[in-house]
Amino acid sequence: MAAAAPAAAAAPFEAPAANATAEPEAGDEDSRDVRVLQSLRGKICEAKNLLPYLGPNKMRDCFCTINLDQEEVYRTQVVEKSLSPFFSEEFYFEIPRTFQYLSFYVYDKNVLQRDLRIGKVAIRKEDLCNHSGKETWFSLQPVDSNSEVQGKVHLELKLNELITENGTVCQQLVVHIKACHGLPLINGQSCDPYATVSLVGPSRNDQKKTKVKKKTSNPQFNEIFYFEVTRSSSYTRKSQFQVEEEDIEKLEIRIDLWNNGNLVQDVFLGEIKVPVNVLRTDTSHQAWYLLQPRDNGNKSSKTDDLGSLRLNICYTEDYVLPSEYYGPLKTLLLKSPEVQPISASAAYILGEICRDKNDAVLPLVRLLLHHDKLVPFATAVAELDLKDTQDANTIFRGNSLATRCLDEMMKIVGGHYLKVTLKPILDEICESSKSCEIDPIKLKEGDNVESNKENLRYYVDKLFNTIIKSSMSCPTVMCDIFYSLRQIATQRFPNDPHVQYSAVSSFVFLRFFAVAVVSPHTFHLRPHHPDAQTVRTLTLISKTIQTLGSWGSLSKSKSSFKETFMCEFFKMFQEEGYIIAVKKFLDEISSTETKESSGTSEPVHLKEGEMYKRAQGRTRIGKKNFKKRWFCLTSRELTYHKQPGKDAIYTIPVKNILAVEKLEESSFNKKNMFQVIHTEKPLYVQANNCVEANQWIDMLCRVSRCNQNRLSFYHPSAYINGNWLCCQETSENALGCKPCTAGIPADIQIDIDEDRETERIYSLFTLSFLKLQKMEEACGTIAVYQGPQKEPDDYSNFVIEDSVTTFKTIQQIKSIIMKLDEPHEKYRKKRSSSAKYGSKENPIVGKTS
């Protein structure tokens, strides 16, 4: 009978009122209006038991890369002298293109020669969901040039009947190799591909070869080859010719793609094998095929000897419908701050049912932030946190929904604050060679510990003084939340005079400044990963700043450091002046009167990085080649420089940008190019990979979206040798031949696509639907038995303060999710039926039978 109780408990609750919002009929959506968006986040944790050197020095200097097929899109810092390197680097980026494999390569850094690839982890796109949201140890696989492939090939086969002059019949196989798409870069440049076309059987291997196509990843071959398949001694008239069955079963067409090495060895790019028996039922066969590794790849290598890599991977692919579909779910989520108690709100319930709270936090924070609802929601969940906090010294130290929401909020809105506060000093530290090591065990020969202490103190003091004078730059939303935290902490612990400060310092120092100092690359404060010595310096500075900012530790007689050498060093800072300065700073950033400056006097720093630009050709003599430059984008201008920190060579005011669009590869035979169209000649830029190119295009579009005179049409190719390559117009001022891409959100500091965030939340509710039902059953059980169950079960993991209100919210969520399921399912069916197997969008994998 007990098992039936949850169902029986549903009776006392009223069904939620039907939402009055008008919704489109399921199936009305045009698939062209549905956006398919991919993203990848996770963490490269560590490697272990890597293959040692054979010599006396067995250690390696290791780093790890992330690759979409063969394109590198992320690289970790180098961990020196280790066979079990600890990387601990988090990553997040949008994926702007299709891919077949997500790969992680472990490298051994080599100063004089090419870096050595120790091993790899390659995961098919279809298998990524099996590893989502959990840390997994992967065995490293051998890296073999015959298995490093990407791209696809377009092929057509026909079988013709030829009659010779003497009456004999010859059956002829026609192989038309049309094109390839998405071939890899070779040494950072587009390849010089060619194809060999072979007819292979038990007693034959006839091979032919295409011409070499120069500098392209998408070659158009359009070449036809002829092979004799069977011969007959005499001609016999038949309505349909036939090929002998035994020949059909044993013959196959093999196409191998190669990069022409000129003076060096040709590089294998991939192969496909197509049995001739695909023509058994039809005289013609045409399809796209994914290139495959070579059969004789290194399959027999012992993979256990290479070591292993621990990864946390979360890949998402969202089908974002038109905005009108998300109205009911968005409305329900945005009402969350007003729900009493907060644990009965839709936003809180999402955090309860997700396996990993981080999955829920990112879209929730962005959506609530976009609608100015984050401060009341974060305050309410923080207040719920404090109910379970018994010791004021441990306030906000756990990884709860409240602390994770605030962490994510600070990352989103605090980027510019970190740049104006920390970047100049971090640049000085990273570009200096001063040693700051104060651990006697780690001192190098010739190091002076007293001199190192002075160096470290100089940096700590400089950084600390900059932070405590930065309150006017603190974003308004951070100040508002800090004010609320201070108020609710004082109410929870009225007899503790320090808790009003520790509630704020536990976020702004411990979770914001200290984290940014120790990993500046993650917060875009530095272009590259610091070297090992600089990482150590930043770690020591971060520890000291964290403790300096902690009002709780300053109120004690001694510091909280475990290391003796840090305790000794921190004595330099145990003065009343530091305590007063911290208190004053925390007062300022948690006051309702402290607001962010208008920003009119100082431009917002948005993005910077190294890319290649094509010479503008402003003079008749200048050579129009590609040069490496350092690009900087602020809210006012785009500039490029010879090196970081140097004067700008060229400046484009943001107000002069007319459009930012991708540039076709055929323009310069280079991948990942885009163009900044402005009032002078277009600026052609090549990014280092597809992810970086996508980020720059998005940011430039966002910052210039509201400009007057923006173009409606543009040229997708370049103007070269007197004409546009795309439309052959000869006038340089000719109207563009292609519509500009659609606009994106204009908020340049907070990039929030609310439909995408709501779709992500819908996906999370769908994935956790069974747990949502368990929570619904828990509400019923509590109502029936007039209190929570005493026995340990799944229900004990839920926070349910008001079972009736929580039940009603869950009913609303279920109703909305089931309505949203209908258009999603219709779109999936429509997409699968339109993408025919063998089309460019859905190429054939492996042999066709």
Tab-separated table of N, CA and C in Angstrom, residues 365 403 405-415 418 478 482 506-508 511-512 523:
chain	number	residue	atom	x	y	z
A	365	VAL	N	21.556	31.621	-14.881
A	365	VAL	CA	22.147	32.914	-14.530
A	365	VAL	C	22.052	33.878	-15.714
A	403	THR	N	26.126	29.683	-4.337
A	403	THR	CA	27.522	30.059	-4.591
A	403	THR	C	27.878	29.879	-6.067
A	405	CYS	N	25.784	30.146	-8.614
A	405	CYS	CA	25.135	31.228	-9.360
A	405	CYS	C	25.960	32.515	-9.271
A	406	LEU	N	26.462	32.805	-8.085
A	406	LEU	CA	27.253	34.024	-7.922
A	406	LEU	C	28.603	33.911	-8.632
A	407	ASP	N	29.214	32.737	-8.593
A	407	ASP	CA	30.466	32.525	-9.332
A	407	ASP	C	30.266	32.805	-10.816
A	408	GLU	N	29.192	32.255	-11.374
A	408	GLU	CA	28.938	32.418	-12.810
A	408	GLU	C	28.608	33.865	-13.136
A	409	MET	N	27.855	34.518	-12.263
A	409	MET	CA	27.524	35.925	-12.476
A	409	MET	C	28.793	36.778	-12.526
A	410	MET	N	29.741	36.525	-11.616
A	410	MET	CA	30.969	37.327	-11.590
A	410	MET	C	31.813	37.099	-12.842
A	411	LYS	N	31.812	35.857	-13.363
A	411	LYS	CA	32.543	35.588	-14.606
A	411	LYS	C	31.943	36.354	-15.775
A	412	ILE	N	30.600	36.435	-15.813
A	412	ILE	CA	29.918	37.061	-16.945
A	412	ILE	C	30.061	38.571	-16.914
A	413	VAL	N	29.776	39.192	-15.764
A	413	VAL	CA	29.735	40.659	-15.711
A	413	VAL	C	31.055	41.271	-15.267
A	414	GLY	N	31.967	40.460	-14.704
A	414	GLY	CA	33.184	41.027	-14.115
A	414	GLY	C	34.405	41.031	-15.005
A	415	GLY	N	34.249	40.650	-16.271
A	415	GLY	CA	35.402	40.561	-17.164
A	415	GLY	C	36.129	41.881	-17.330
A	418	LEU	N	37.952	43.005	-14.133
A	418	LEU	CA	39.249	42.331	-13.956
A	418	LEU	C	40.324	42.931	-14.858
A	478	MET	N	27.065	43.318	-9.292
A	478	MET	CA	27.879	42.721	-8.224
A	478	MET	C	27.686	43.490	-6.920
A	482	PHE	N	26.258	41.918	-3.452
A	482	PHE	CA	27.087	41.986	-2.238
A	482	PHE	C	26.331	42.698	-1.116
A	506	SER	N	34.268	36.366	0.865
A	506	SER	CA	34.325	34.975	0.419
A	506	SER	C	34.036	34.854	-1.075
A	507	PHE	N	33.389	35.864	-1.636
A	507	PHE	CA	33.155	35.882	-3.078
A	507	PHE	C	34.181	36.735	-3.813
A	508	VAL	N	34.306	38.000	-3.427
A	508	VAL	CA	35.102	38.912	-4.246
A	508	VAL	C	36.590	38.613	-4.172
A	511	ARG	N	36.745	33.879	-4.575
A	511	ARG	CA	36.200	33.277	-5.790
A	511	ARG	C	36.345	34.159	-7.034
A	512	PHE	N	36.870	35.361	-6.887
A	512	PHE	CA	36.958	36.275	-8.031
A	512	PHE	C	38.410	36.697	-8.282
A	523	PHE	N	40.683	33.898	-17.865
A	523	PHE	CA	39.852	35.105	-17.799
A	523	PHE	C	40.236	36.116	-18.876
